mmCIF file with all atom_site columns, C-alpha atoms in Angstrom:
data_model
loop_
_atom_site.group_PDB
_atom_site.id
_atom_site.type_symbol
_atom_site.label_atom_id
_atom_site.label_alt_id
_atom_site.label_comp_id
_atom_site.label_asym_id
_atom_site.label_entity_id
_atom_site.label_seq_id
_atom_site.pdbx_PDB_ins_code
_atom_site.Cartn_x
_atom_site.Cartn_y
_atom_site.Cartn_z
_atom_site.occupancy
_atom_site.B_iso_or_equiv
_atom_site.pdbx_formal_charge
_atom_site.auth_seq_id
_atom_site.auth_comp_id
_atom_site.auth_asym_id
_atom_site.auth_atom_id
_atom_site.pdbx_PDB_model_num
ATOM 1   C CA . GLY O 1 1   ? 1.782   -15.055 -23.026 1.00 0.00 ? 1   GLY O CA 1
ATOM 2   C CA . GLU O 1 2   ? 0.727   -11.528 -22.101 1.00 0.00 ? 2   GLU O CA 1
ATOM 3   C CA . SER O 1 3   ? 3.463   -8.914  -22.457 1.00 0.00 ? 3   SER O CA 1
ATOM 4   C CA . VAL O 1 4   ? 3.711   -8.026  -18.790 1.00 0.00 ? 4   VAL O CA 1
ATOM 5   C CA . GLY O 1 5   ? 6.398   -5.609  -17.818 1.00 0.00 ? 5   GLY O CA 1
ATOM 6   C CA . LEU O 1 6   ? 7.491   -4.254  -21.196 1.00 0.00 ? 6   LEU O CA 1
ATOM 7   C CA . HIS O 1 7   ? 7.306   -0.626  -20.100 1.00 0.00 ? 7   HIS O CA 1
ATOM 8   C CA . LEU O 1 8   ? 7.987   -1.057  -16.428 1.00 0.00 ? 8   LEU O CA 1
ATOM 9   C CA . PRO O 1 9   ? 11.186  -0.194  -14.533 1.00 0.00 ? 9   PRO O CA 1
ATOM 10  C CA . THR O 1 10  ? 13.580  -3.128  -14.634 1.00 0.00 ? 10  THR O CA 1
ATOM 11  C CA . LEU O 1 11  ? 15.888  -4.427  -11.931 1.00 0.00 ? 11  LEU O CA 1
ATOM 12  C CA . SER O 1 12  ? 18.606  -6.771  -13.167 1.00 0.00 ? 12  SER O CA 1
ATOM 13  C CA . VAL O 1 13  ? 20.461  -8.880  -10.585 1.00 0.00 ? 13  VAL O CA 1
ATOM 14  C CA . GLN O 1 14  ? 22.958  -11.718 -10.620 1.00 0.00 ? 14  GLN O CA 1
ATOM 15  C CA . GLU O 1 15  ? 21.691  -15.117 -9.543  1.00 0.00 ? 15  GLU O CA 1
ATOM 16  C CA . GLY O 1 16  ? 22.473  -15.582 -5.875  1.00 0.00 ? 16  GLY O CA 1
ATOM 17  C CA . ASP O 1 17  ? 22.500  -11.875 -5.053  1.00 0.00 ? 17  ASP O CA 1
ATOM 18  C CA . ASN O 1 18  ? 19.861  -10.159 -2.965  1.00 0.00 ? 18  ASN O CA 1
ATOM 19  C CA . SER O 1 19  ? 17.181  -8.061  -4.673  1.00 0.00 ? 19  SER O CA 1
ATOM 20  C CA . ILE O 1 20  ? 15.422  -5.012  -3.327  1.00 0.00 ? 20  ILE O CA 1
ATOM 21  C CA . ILE O 1 21  ? 12.271  -3.775  -5.041  1.00 0.00 ? 21  ILE O CA 1
ATOM 22  C CA . ASN O 1 22  ? 10.782  -0.492  -3.937  1.00 0.00 ? 22  ASN O CA 1
ATOM 23  C CA . CYS O 1 23  ? 7.274   0.908   -4.011  1.00 0.00 ? 23  CYS O CA 1
ATOM 24  C CA . ALA O 1 24  ? 5.774   4.254   -3.062  1.00 0.00 ? 24  ALA O CA 1
ATOM 25  C CA . TYR O 1 25  ? 2.119   4.158   -2.085  1.00 0.00 ? 25  TYR O CA 1
ATOM 26  C CA . SER O 1 26  ? -0.281  7.042   -2.315  1.00 0.00 ? 26  SER O CA 1
ATOM 27  C CA . ASN O 1 27  ? -2.972  6.741   0.341   1.00 0.00 ? 27  ASN O CA 1
ATOM 28  C CA . SER O 1 28  ? -1.923  7.673   3.875   1.00 0.00 ? 28  SER O CA 1
ATOM 29  C CA . ALA O 1 29  ? -5.071  5.898   5.130   1.00 0.00 ? 29  ALA O CA 1
ATOM 30  C CA . SER O 1 30  ? -3.962  2.536   3.715   1.00 0.00 ? 30  SER O CA 1
ATOM 31  C CA . ASP O 1 31  ? -3.414  0.026   6.483   1.00 0.00 ? 31  ASP O CA 1
ATOM 32  C CA . TYR O 1 32  ? -2.773  -3.225  4.642   1.00 0.00 ? 32  TYR O CA 1
ATOM 33  C CA . PHE O 1 33  ? -0.134  -3.861  1.999   1.00 0.00 ? 33  PHE O CA 1
ATOM 34  C CA . ILE O 1 34  ? 0.595   -6.839  -0.220  1.00 0.00 ? 34  ILE O CA 1
ATOM 35  C CA . TRP O 1 35  ? 3.370   -7.785  -2.619  1.00 0.00 ? 35  TRP O CA 1
ATOM 36  C CA . TYR O 1 36  ? 2.410   -9.783  -5.684  1.00 0.00 ? 36  TYR O CA 1
ATOM 37  C CA . LYS O 1 37  ? 4.467   -11.591 -8.301  1.00 0.00 ? 37  LYS O CA 1
ATOM 38  C CA . GLN O 1 38  ? 3.177   -11.856 -11.847 1.00 0.00 ? 38  GLN O CA 1
ATOM 39  C CA . GLU O 1 39  ? 4.655   -14.137 -14.475 1.00 0.00 ? 39  GLU O CA 1
ATOM 40  C CA . SER O 1 40  ? 3.890   -13.687 -18.134 1.00 0.00 ? 40  SER O CA 1
ATOM 41  C CA . GLY O 1 41  ? 0.417   -14.857 -19.066 1.00 0.00 ? 41  GLY O CA 1
ATOM 42  C CA . LYS O 1 42  ? -0.662  -15.458 -15.475 1.00 0.00 ? 42  LYS O CA 1
ATOM 43  C CA . GLY O 1 43  ? -2.591  -13.687 -12.772 1.00 0.00 ? 43  GLY O CA 1
ATOM 44  C CA . PRO O 1 44  ? -0.806  -12.040 -9.823  1.00 0.00 ? 44  PRO O CA 1
ATOM 45  C CA . GLN O 1 45  ? 0.370   -14.403 -7.111  1.00 0.00 ? 45  GLN O CA 1
ATOM 46  C CA . PHE O 1 46  ? 0.558   -13.456 -3.430  1.00 0.00 ? 46  PHE O CA 1
ATOM 47  C CA . ILE O 1 47  ? 4.057   -13.217 -1.951  1.00 0.00 ? 47  ILE O CA 1
ATOM 48  C CA . ILE O 1 48  ? 3.798   -11.530 1.428   1.00 0.00 ? 48  ILE O CA 1
ATOM 49  C CA . ASP O 1 49  ? 1.688   -8.955  3.235   1.00 0.00 ? 49  ASP O CA 1
ATOM 50  C CA . ILE O 1 50  ? 2.119   -6.493  6.077   1.00 0.00 ? 50  ILE O CA 1
ATOM 51  C CA . ARG O 1 51  ? -0.223  -4.444  8.207   1.00 0.00 ? 51  ARG O CA 1
ATOM 52  C CA . SER O 1 52  ? 0.346   -0.833  9.178   1.00 0.00 ? 52  SER O CA 1
ATOM 53  C CA . ASN O 1 53  ? 1.046   -1.728  12.811  1.00 0.00 ? 53  ASN O CA 1
ATOM 54  C CA . MET O 1 54  ? 4.246   -3.469  11.691  1.00 0.00 ? 54  MET O CA 1
ATOM 55  C CA . ASP O 1 55  ? 7.508   -2.194  10.183  1.00 0.00 ? 55  ASP O CA 1
ATOM 56  C CA . LYS O 1 56  ? 8.900   -5.492  8.982   1.00 0.00 ? 56  LYS O CA 1
ATOM 57  C CA . ARG O 1 57  ? 7.687   -8.959  8.161   1.00 0.00 ? 57  ARG O CA 1
ATOM 58  C CA . GLN O 1 58  ? 9.675   -11.945 7.006   1.00 0.00 ? 58  GLN O CA 1
ATOM 59  C CA . GLY O 1 59  ? 8.719   -14.918 4.932   1.00 0.00 ? 59  GLY O CA 1
ATOM 60  C CA . GLN O 1 60  ? 10.674  -17.603 3.209   1.00 0.00 ? 60  GLN O CA 1
ATOM 61  C CA . ARG O 1 61  ? 13.524  -15.750 1.419   1.00 0.00 ? 61  ARG O CA 1
ATOM 62  C CA . VAL O 1 62  ? 11.428  -12.568 1.358   1.00 0.00 ? 62  VAL O CA 1
ATOM 63  C CA . THR O 1 63  ? 11.174  -9.605  3.692   1.00 0.00 ? 63  THR O CA 1
ATOM 64  C CA . VAL O 1 64  ? 8.822   -6.644  3.436   1.00 0.00 ? 64  VAL O CA 1
ATOM 65  C CA . LEU O 1 65  ? 9.668   -3.325  5.044   1.00 0.00 ? 65  LEU O CA 1
ATOM 66  C CA . LEU O 1 66  ? 7.119   -0.589  5.618   1.00 0.00 ? 66  LEU O CA 1
ATOM 67  C CA . ASN O 1 67  ? 7.952   3.071   6.270   1.00 0.00 ? 67  ASN O CA 1
ATOM 68  C CA . LYS O 1 68  ? 4.693   4.877   6.910   1.00 0.00 ? 68  LYS O CA 1
ATOM 69  C CA . THR O 1 69  ? 6.385   8.230   7.419   1.00 0.00 ? 69  THR O CA 1
ATOM 70  C CA . VAL O 1 70  ? 7.412   8.427   3.785   1.00 0.00 ? 70  VAL O CA 1
ATOM 71  C CA . LYS O 1 71  ? 4.763   5.998   2.452   1.00 0.00 ? 71  LYS O CA 1
ATOM 72  C CA . HIS O 1 72  ? 7.302   3.525   1.183   1.00 0.00 ? 72  HIS O CA 1
ATOM 73  C CA . LEU O 1 73  ? 7.368   -0.249  0.903   1.00 0.00 ? 73  LEU O CA 1
ATOM 74  C CA . SER O 1 74  ? 10.218  -2.501  -0.090  1.00 0.00 ? 74  SER O CA 1
ATOM 75  C CA . LEU O 1 75  ? 10.472  -6.179  -0.924  1.00 0.00 ? 75  LEU O CA 1
ATOM 76  C CA . GLN O 1 76  ? 13.769  -7.899  -0.289  1.00 0.00 ? 76  GLN O CA 1
ATOM 77  C CA . ILE O 1 77  ? 14.441  -11.254 -1.933  1.00 0.00 ? 77  ILE O CA 1
ATOM 78  C CA . ALA O 1 78  ? 17.396  -13.189 -0.578  1.00 0.00 ? 78  ALA O CA 1
ATOM 79  C CA . ALA O 1 79  ? 19.584  -15.329 -2.824  1.00 0.00 ? 79  ALA O CA 1
ATOM 80  C CA . THR O 1 80  ? 17.640  -14.464 -5.960  1.00 0.00 ? 80  THR O CA 1
ATOM 81  C CA . GLN O 1 81  ? 16.945  -17.407 -8.254  1.00 0.00 ? 81  GLN O CA 1
ATOM 82  C CA . PRO O 1 82  ? 16.050  -17.581 -11.972 1.00 0.00 ? 82  PRO O CA 1
ATOM 83  C CA . GLY O 1 83  ? 12.501  -18.543 -10.969 1.00 0.00 ? 83  GLY O CA 1
ATOM 84  C CA . ASP O 1 84  ? 12.172  -15.153 -9.294  1.00 0.00 ? 84  ASP O CA 1
ATOM 85  C CA . SER O 1 85  ? 12.205  -13.403 -12.669 1.00 0.00 ? 85  SER O CA 1
ATOM 86  C CA . ALA O 1 86  ? 8.795   -11.766 -13.007 1.00 0.00 ? 86  ALA O CA 1
ATOM 87  C CA . VAL O 1 87  ? 7.001   -8.477  -12.529 1.00 0.00 ? 87  VAL O CA 1
ATOM 88  C CA . TYR O 1 88  ? 6.437   -7.452  -8.920  1.00 0.00 ? 88  TYR O CA 1
ATOM 89  C CA . PHE O 1 89  ? 3.593   -5.235  -7.768  1.00 0.00 ? 89  PHE O CA 1
ATOM 90  C CA . CYS O 1 90  ? 2.805   -3.704  -4.429  1.00 0.00 ? 90  CYS O CA 1
ATOM 91  C CA . ALA O 1 91  ? -0.828  -3.163  -3.536  1.00 0.00 ? 91  ALA O CA 1
ATOM 92  C CA . GLU O 1 92  ? -2.518  -1.153  -0.797  1.00 0.00 ? 92  GLU O CA 1
ATOM 93  C CA . MET O 1 93  ? -5.876  -1.357  0.920   1.00 0.00 ? 93  MET O CA 1
ATOM 94  C CA . ASP O 1 94  ? -7.688  0.987   3.283   1.00 0.00 ? 94  ASP O CA 1
ATOM 95  C CA . SER O 1 95  ? -10.875 0.614   5.310   1.00 0.00 ? 95  SER O CA 1
ATOM 96  C CA . SER O 1 96  ? -13.022 0.848   2.152   1.00 0.00 ? 96  SER O CA 1
ATOM 97  C CA . TYR O 1 97  ? -11.563 -2.528  1.072   1.00 0.00 ? 97  TYR O CA 1
ATOM 98  C CA . LYS O 1 98  ? -10.492 -1.022  -2.233  1.00 0.00 ? 98  LYS O CA 1
ATOM 99  C CA . LEU O 1 99  ? -7.300  -2.869  -3.332  1.00 0.00 ? 99  LEU O CA 1
ATOM 100 C CA . ILE O 1 100 ? -5.113  -0.563  -5.444  1.00 0.00 ? 100 ILE O CA 1
ATOM 101 C CA . PHE O 1 101 ? -1.984  -1.688  -7.267  1.00 0.00 ? 101 PHE O CA 1
ATOM 102 C CA . GLY O 1 102 ? 1.233   0.218   -7.784  1.00 0.00 ? 102 GLY O CA 1
ATOM 103 C CA . SER O 1 103 ? 2.955   0.475   -11.141 1.00 0.00 ? 103 SER O CA 1
ATOM 104 C CA . GLY O 1 104 ? 5.246   -2.564  -10.847 1.00 0.00 ? 104 GLY O CA 1
ATOM 105 C CA . THR O 1 105 ? 8.901   -3.480  -11.317 1.00 0.00 ? 105 THR O CA 1
ATOM 106 C CA . ARG O 1 106 ? 10.294  -6.118  -13.636 1.00 0.00 ? 106 ARG O CA 1
ATOM 107 C CA . LEU O 1 107 ? 12.961  -8.328  -12.047 1.00 0.00 ? 107 LEU O CA 1
ATOM 108 C CA . LEU O 1 108 ? 15.478  -10.026 -14.354 1.00 0.00 ? 108 LEU O CA 1
ATOM 109 C CA . VAL O 1 109 ? 17.827  -12.605 -12.868 1.00 0.00 ? 109 VAL O CA 1
ATOM 110 C CA . ARG O 1 110 ? 21.084  -13.113 -14.759 1.00 0.00 ? 110 ARG O CA 1
ATOM 111 C CA . PRO O 1 111 ? 22.534  -16.644 -14.619 1.00 0.00 ? 111 PRO O CA 1
ATOM 112 C CA . ASN X 2 1   ? -11.290 -26.396 -4.753  1.00 0.00 ? 1   ASN X CA 1
ATOM 113 C CA . ALA X 2 2   ? -11.127 -24.385 -7.977  1.00 0.00 ? 2   ALA X CA 1
ATOM 114 C CA . GLY X 2 3   ? -10.367 -20.967 -6.410  1.00 0.00 ? 3   GLY X CA 1
ATOM 115 C CA . VAL X 2 4   ? -11.208 -18.096 -8.761  1.00 0.00 ? 4   VAL X CA 1
ATOM 116 C CA . THR X 2 5   ? -12.470 -19.012 -12.224 1.00 0.00 ? 5   THR X CA 1
ATOM 117 C CA . GLN X 2 6   ? -12.953 -16.549 -15.053 1.00 0.00 ? 6   GLN X CA 1
ATOM 118 C CA . THR X 2 7   ? -15.107 -17.193 -18.122 1.00 0.00 ? 7   THR X CA 1
ATOM 119 C CA . PRO X 2 8   ? -14.314 -16.843 -20.998 1.00 0.00 ? 8   PRO X CA 1
ATOM 120 C CA . LYS X 2 9   ? -10.527 -16.945 -21.298 1.00 0.00 ? 9   LYS X CA 1
ATOM 121 C CA . PHE X 2 10  ? -10.419 -15.232 -24.686 1.00 0.00 ? 10  PHE X CA 1
ATOM 122 C CA . ARG X 2 11  ? -12.907 -13.137 -26.652 1.00 0.00 ? 11  ARG X CA 1
ATOM 123 C CA . VAL X 2 12  ? -12.919 -10.935 -29.726 1.00 0.00 ? 12  VAL X CA 1
ATOM 124 C CA . LEU X 2 13  ? -15.681 -8.341  -29.975 1.00 0.00 ? 13  LEU X CA 1
ATOM 125 C CA . LYS X 2 14  ? -16.658 -5.874  -32.633 1.00 0.00 ? 14  LYS X CA 1
ATOM 126 C CA . THR X 2 15  ? -17.001 -2.232  -31.643 1.00 0.00 ? 15  THR X CA 1
ATOM 127 C CA . GLY X 2 16  ? -20.450 -1.639  -30.192 1.00 0.00 ? 16  GLY X CA 1
ATOM 128 C CA . GLN X 2 17  ? -21.100 -5.234  -29.175 1.00 0.00 ? 17  GLN X CA 1
ATOM 129 C CA . SER X 2 18  ? -21.881 -6.132  -25.596 1.00 0.00 ? 18  SER X CA 1
ATOM 130 C CA . MET X 2 19  ? -20.640 -8.961  -23.425 1.00 0.00 ? 19  MET X CA 1
ATOM 131 C CA . THR X 2 20  ? -20.447 -10.183 -19.848 1.00 0.00 ? 20  THR X CA 1
ATOM 132 C CA . LEU X 2 21  ? -17.400 -11.602 -18.133 1.00 0.00 ? 21  LEU X CA 1
ATOM 133 C CA . LEU X 2 22  ? -18.085 -14.036 -15.319 1.00 0.00 ? 22  LEU X CA 1
ATOM 134 C CA . CYS X 2 23  ? -15.977 -14.463 -12.201 1.00 0.00 ? 23  CYS X CA 1
ATOM 135 C CA . ALA X 2 24  ? -16.789 -17.311 -9.859  1.00 0.00 ? 24  ALA X CA 1
ATOM 136 C CA . GLN X 2 25  ? -15.120 -18.151 -6.530  1.00 0.00 ? 25  GLN X CA 1
ATOM 137 C CA . ASP X 2 26  ? -15.742 -21.140 -4.328  1.00 0.00 ? 26  ASP X CA 1
ATOM 138 C CA . MET X 2 27  ? -13.933 -19.898 -1.203  1.00 0.00 ? 27  MET X CA 1
ATOM 139 C CA . ASN X 2 28  ? -16.917 -18.051 0.333   1.00 0.00 ? 28  ASN X CA 1
ATOM 140 C CA . HIS X 2 29  ? -15.010 -14.774 0.071   1.00 0.00 ? 29  HIS X CA 1
ATOM 141 C CA . GLU X 2 30  ? -16.738 -11.504 0.867   1.00 0.00 ? 30  GLU X CA 1
ATOM 142 C CA . TYR X 2 31  ? -14.757 -9.185  -1.389  1.00 0.00 ? 31  TYR X CA 1
ATOM 143 C CA . MET X 2 32  ? -14.430 -9.399  -5.148  1.00 0.00 ? 32  MET X CA 1
ATOM 144 C CA . TYR X 2 33  ? -12.616 -7.183  -7.613  1.00 0.00 ? 33  TYR X CA 1
ATOM 145 C CA . TRP X 2 34  ? -12.359 -6.589  -11.347 1.00 0.00 ? 34  TRP X CA 1
ATOM 146 C CA . TYR X 2 35  ? -9.129  -5.202  -12.816 1.00 0.00 ? 35  TYR X CA 1
ATOM 147 C CA . ARG X 2 36  ? -7.850  -4.472  -16.274 1.00 0.00 ? 36  ARG X CA 1
ATOM 148 C CA . GLN X 2 37  ? -4.222  -4.753  -17.307 1.00 0.00 ? 37  GLN X CA 1
ATOM 149 C CA . ASP X 2 38  ? -2.964  -3.191  -20.498 1.00 0.00 ? 38  ASP X CA 1
ATOM 150 C CA . PRO X 2 39  ? 0.271   -4.465  -22.095 1.00 0.00 ? 39  PRO X CA 1
ATOM 151 C CA . GLY X 2 40  ? 3.326   -3.524  -20.074 1.00 0.00 ? 40  GLY X CA 1
ATOM 152 C CA . MET X 2 41  ? 1.229   -1.841  -17.409 1.00 0.00 ? 41  MET X CA 1
ATOM 153 C CA . GLY X 2 42  ? -0.041  -2.434  -13.909 1.00 0.00 ? 42  GLY X CA 1
ATOM 154 C CA . LEU X 2 43  ? -3.507  -3.480  -12.789 1.00 0.00 ? 43  LEU X CA 1
ATOM 155 C CA . ARG X 2 44  ? -6.196  -0.821  -12.576 1.00 0.00 ? 44  ARG X CA 1
ATOM 156 C CA . LEU X 2 45  ? -9.301  -1.383  -10.484 1.00 0.00 ? 45  LEU X CA 1
ATOM 157 C CA . ILE X 2 46  ? -12.561 -1.145  -12.433 1.00 0.00 ? 46  ILE X CA 1
ATOM 158 C CA . HIS X 2 47  ? -15.209 -2.045  -9.856  1.00 0.00 ? 47  HIS X CA 1
ATOM 159 C CA . TYR X 2 48  ? -15.307 -4.008  -6.658  1.00 0.00 ? 48  TYR X CA 1
ATOM 160 C CA . SER X 2 49  ? -17.784 -5.504  -4.220  1.00 0.00 ? 49  SER X CA 1
ATOM 161 C CA . VAL X 2 50  ? -17.649 -5.837  -0.451  1.00 0.00 ? 50  VAL X CA 1
ATOM 162 C CA . GLY X 2 51  ? -20.494 -8.341  -0.269  1.00 0.00 ? 51  GLY X CA 1
ATOM 163 C CA . GLU X 2 52  ? -23.485 -9.872  -1.996  1.00 0.00 ? 52  GLU X CA 1
ATOM 164 C CA . GLY X 2 53  ? -25.707 -7.185  -3.495  1.00 0.00 ? 53  GLY X CA 1
ATOM 165 C CA . THR X 2 54  ? -23.094 -4.425  -3.205  1.00 0.00 ? 54  THR X CA 1
ATOM 166 C CA . THR X 2 55  ? -20.833 -2.823  -5.798  1.00 0.00 ? 55  THR X CA 1
ATOM 167 C CA . ALA X 2 56  ? -18.535 0.203   -5.828  1.00 0.00 ? 56  ALA X CA 1
ATOM 168 C CA . LYS X 2 57  ? -16.508 2.102   -8.394  1.00 0.00 ? 57  LYS X CA 1
ATOM 169 C CA . GLY X 2 58  ? -12.766 1.703   -8.671  1.00 0.00 ? 58  GLY X CA 1
ATOM 170 C CA . GLU X 2 59  ? -10.192 3.759   -10.533 1.00 0.00 ? 59  GLU X CA 1
ATOM 171 C CA . VAL X 2 60  ? -11.482 3.274   -14.096 1.00 0.00 ? 60  VAL X CA 1
ATOM 172 C CA . PRO X 2 61  ? -15.224 2.433   -13.964 1.00 0.00 ? 61  PRO X CA 1
ATOM 173 C CA . ASP X 2 62  ? -16.448 4.214   -17.093 1.00 0.00 ? 62  ASP X CA 1
ATOM 174 C CA . GLY X 2 63  ? -17.827 1.939   -19.801 1.00 0.00 ? 63  GLY X CA 1
ATOM 175 C CA . TYR X 2 64  ? -18.318 -0.982  -17.426 1.00 0.00 ? 64  TYR X CA 1
ATOM 176 C CA . ASN X 2 65  ? -21.084 -2.230  -15.171 1.00 0.00 ? 65  ASN X CA 1
ATOM 177 C CA . VAL X 2 66  ? -21.025 -4.956  -12.540 1.00 0.00 ? 66  VAL X CA 1
ATOM 178 C CA . SER X 2 67  ? -23.400 -7.056  -10.523 1.00 0.00 ? 67  SER X CA 1
ATOM 179 C CA . ARG X 2 68  ? -23.023 -9.292  -7.463  1.00 0.00 ? 68  ARG X CA 1
ATOM 180 C CA . LEU X 2 69  ? -26.381 -11.047 -7.168  1.00 0.00 ? 69  LEU X CA 1
ATOM 181 C CA . LYS X 2 70  ? -24.796 -14.126 -5.605  1.00 0.00 ? 70  LYS X CA 1
ATOM 182 C CA . LYS X 2 71  ? -21.880 -14.098 -3.200  1.00 0.00 ? 71  LYS X CA 1
ATOM 183 C CA . GLN X 2 72  ? -19.825 -16.447 -5.311  1.00 0.00 ? 72  GLN X CA 1
ATOM 184 C CA . ASN X 2 73  ? -20.238 -14.598 -8.618  1.00 0.00 ? 73  ASN X CA 1
ATOM 185 C CA . PHE X 2 74  ? -19.140 -11.168 -9.797  1.00 0.00 ? 74  PHE X CA 1
ATOM 186 C CA . LEU X 2 75  ? -20.133 -10.173 -13.324 1.00 0.00 ? 75  LEU X CA 1
ATOM 187 C CA . LEU X 2 76  ? -18.466 -7.478  -15.423 1.00 0.00 ? 76  LEU X CA 1
ATOM 188 C CA . GLY X 2 77  ? -20.474 -6.087  -18.321 1.00 0.00 ? 77  GLY X CA 1
ATOM 189 C CA . LEU X 2 78  ? -19.482 -4.066  -21.334 1.00 0.00 ? 78  LEU X CA 1
ATOM 190 C CA . GLU X 2 79  ? -22.632 -2.545  -22.855 1.00 0.00 ? 79  GLU X CA 1
ATOM 191 C CA . SER X 2 80  ? -20.998 -1.104  -25.978 1.00 0.00 ? 80  SER X CA 1
ATOM 192 C CA . ALA X 2 81  ? -17.432 -2.267  -26.434 1.00 0.00 ? 81  ALA X CA 1
ATOM 193 C CA . ALA X 2 82  ? -14.776 0.158   -27.654 1.00 0.00 ? 82  ALA X CA 1
ATOM 194 C CA . PRO X 2 83  ? -11.226 -0.554  -28.921 1.00 0.00 ? 83  PRO X CA 1
ATOM 195 C CA . SER X 2 84  ? -9.916  1.242   -25.801 1.00 0.00 ? 84  SER X CA 1
ATOM 196 C CA . GLN X 2 85  ? -11.338 -1.641  -23.770 1.00 0.00 ? 85  GLN X CA 1
ATOM 197 C CA . THR X 2 86  ? -8.960  -4.102  -25.375 1.00 0.00 ? 86  THR X CA 1
ATOM 198 C CA . SER X 2 87  ? -7.104  -5.474  -22.377 1.00 0.00 ? 87  SER X CA 1
ATOM 199 C CA . VAL X 2 88  ? -6.598  -8.440  -20.094 1.00 0.00 ? 88  VAL X CA 1
ATOM 200 C CA . TYR X 2 89  ? -9.211  -8.538  -17.347 1.00 0.00 ? 89  TYR X CA 1
ATOM 201 C CA . PHE X 2 90  ? -8.480  -10.096 -13.976 1.00 0.00 ? 90  PHE X CA 1
ATOM 202 C CA . CYS X 2 91  ? -10.898 -10.960 -11.238 1.00 0.00 ? 91  CYS X CA 1
ATOM 203 C CA . ALA X 2 92  ? -9.867  -11.403 -7.614  1.00 0.00 ? 92  ALA X CA 1
ATOM 204 C CA . SER X 2 93  ? -11.547 -12.386 -4.384  1.00 0.00 ? 93  SER X CA 1
ATOM 205 C CA . SER X 2 94  ? -10.550 -11.853 -0.767  1.00 0.00 ? 94  SER X CA 1
ATOM 206 C CA . PRO X 2 95  ? -11.903 -13.027 2.592   1.00 0.00 ? 95  PRO X CA 1
ATOM 207 C CA . ASP X 2 96  ? -13.261 -10.741 5.272   1.00 0.00 ? 96  ASP X CA 1
ATOM 208 C CA . ARG X 2 97  ? -10.696 -8.528  6.932   1.00 0.00 ? 97  ARG X CA 1
ATOM 209 C CA . GLY X 2 98  ? -9.849  -9.999  10.268  1.00 0.00 ? 98  GLY X CA 1
ATOM 210 C CA . PHE X 2 99  ? -7.113  -7.579  11.251  1.00 0.00 ? 99  PHE X CA 1
ATOM 211 C CA . TYR X 2 100 ? -4.658  -10.210 12.374  1.00 0.00 ? 100 TYR X CA 1
ATOM 212 C CA . GLU X 2 101 ? -5.501  -12.687 9.681   1.00 0.00 ? 101 GLU X CA 1
ATOM 213 C CA . ASN X 2 102 ? -4.187  -13.130 6.219   1.00 0.00 ? 102 ASN X CA 1
ATOM 214 C CA . THR X 2 103 ? -6.606  -11.491 3.824   1.00 0.00 ? 103 THR X CA 1
ATOM 215 C CA . GLU X 2 104 ? -4.698  -11.898 0.597   1.00 0.00 ? 104 GLU X CA 1
ATOM 216 C CA . ALA X 2 105 ? -6.619  -11.571 -2.639  1.00 0.00 ? 105 ALA X CA 1
ATOM 217 C CA . PHE X 2 106 ? -6.644  -14.591 -4.924  1.00 0.00 ? 106 PHE X CA 1
ATOM 218 C CA . PHE X 2 107 ? -6.627  -13.937 -8.652  1.00 0.00 ? 107 PHE X CA 1
ATOM 219 C CA . GLY X 2 108 ? -8.119  -15.704 -11.624 1.00 0.00 ? 108 GLY X CA 1
ATOM 220 C CA . GLN X 2 109 ? -6.084  -16.467 -14.724 1.00 0.00 ? 109 GLN X CA 1
ATOM 221 C CA . GLY X 2 110 ? -7.454  -13.581 -16.743 1.00 0.00 ? 110 GLY X CA 1
ATOM 222 C CA . THR X 2 111 ? -9.672  -12.941 -19.758 1.00 0.00 ? 111 THR X CA 1
ATOM 223 C CA . ARG X 2 112 ? -8.004  -11.566 -22.854 1.00 0.00 ? 112 ARG X CA 1
ATOM 224 C CA . LEU X 2 113 ? -10.451 -9.284  -24.642 1.00 0.00 ? 113 LEU X CA 1
ATOM 225 C CA . THR X 2 114 ? -9.841  -7.720  -28.031 1.00 0.00 ? 114 THR X CA 1
ATOM 226 C CA . VAL X 2 115 ? -12.229 -5.141  -29.447 1.00 0.00 ? 115 VAL X CA 1
ATOM 227 C CA . VAL X 2 116 ? -11.884 -4.555  -33.184 1.00 0.00 ? 116 VAL X CA 1
#
């Protein structure tokens, strides 16, 4: 498959531990944010989103935190599983509907 | 419901050749996007469209053209391919932005293009 994540920052965690992936976004006018997961050879897959009128949103085993003051997003994955190993991207959108991706983090889950 | 379909999945071009990548979505989405992803890198936006008949430049538009003549299709053209355009190309579509509604973008499986 495609060599996704070879040159990206890597986070290595033990199976069962919690993972925290961070992202700094650039556009202060962005008001919609999405986290995507990308496995090798596949297109990005939606995980969770958050709008700028919220600070926190929870999904199944995932939580996204938004700090607009410092333009920072984080994705927390609870009880990380081997199937969570992938590259994770944050993306931002403003009123122009332009969807811009961040640089990504590779998550490795150790058994 | 096929979602987002990209054609072709693989292609090898010689420098200077032209080609068109097709993205088709059957979800009646307003917004469509073309990205390129180089090995070990993130996705960079080439062009996007906010509706039928509209297109706009993204982060890396040079060397590419697009058209959105029909709502369901978004075409990406390379008029004169260069080795620097070797990449994996992803198309995405997204519904209209109701503020309190989920407007996630759905991605195709990618087109791997090699220019020699």
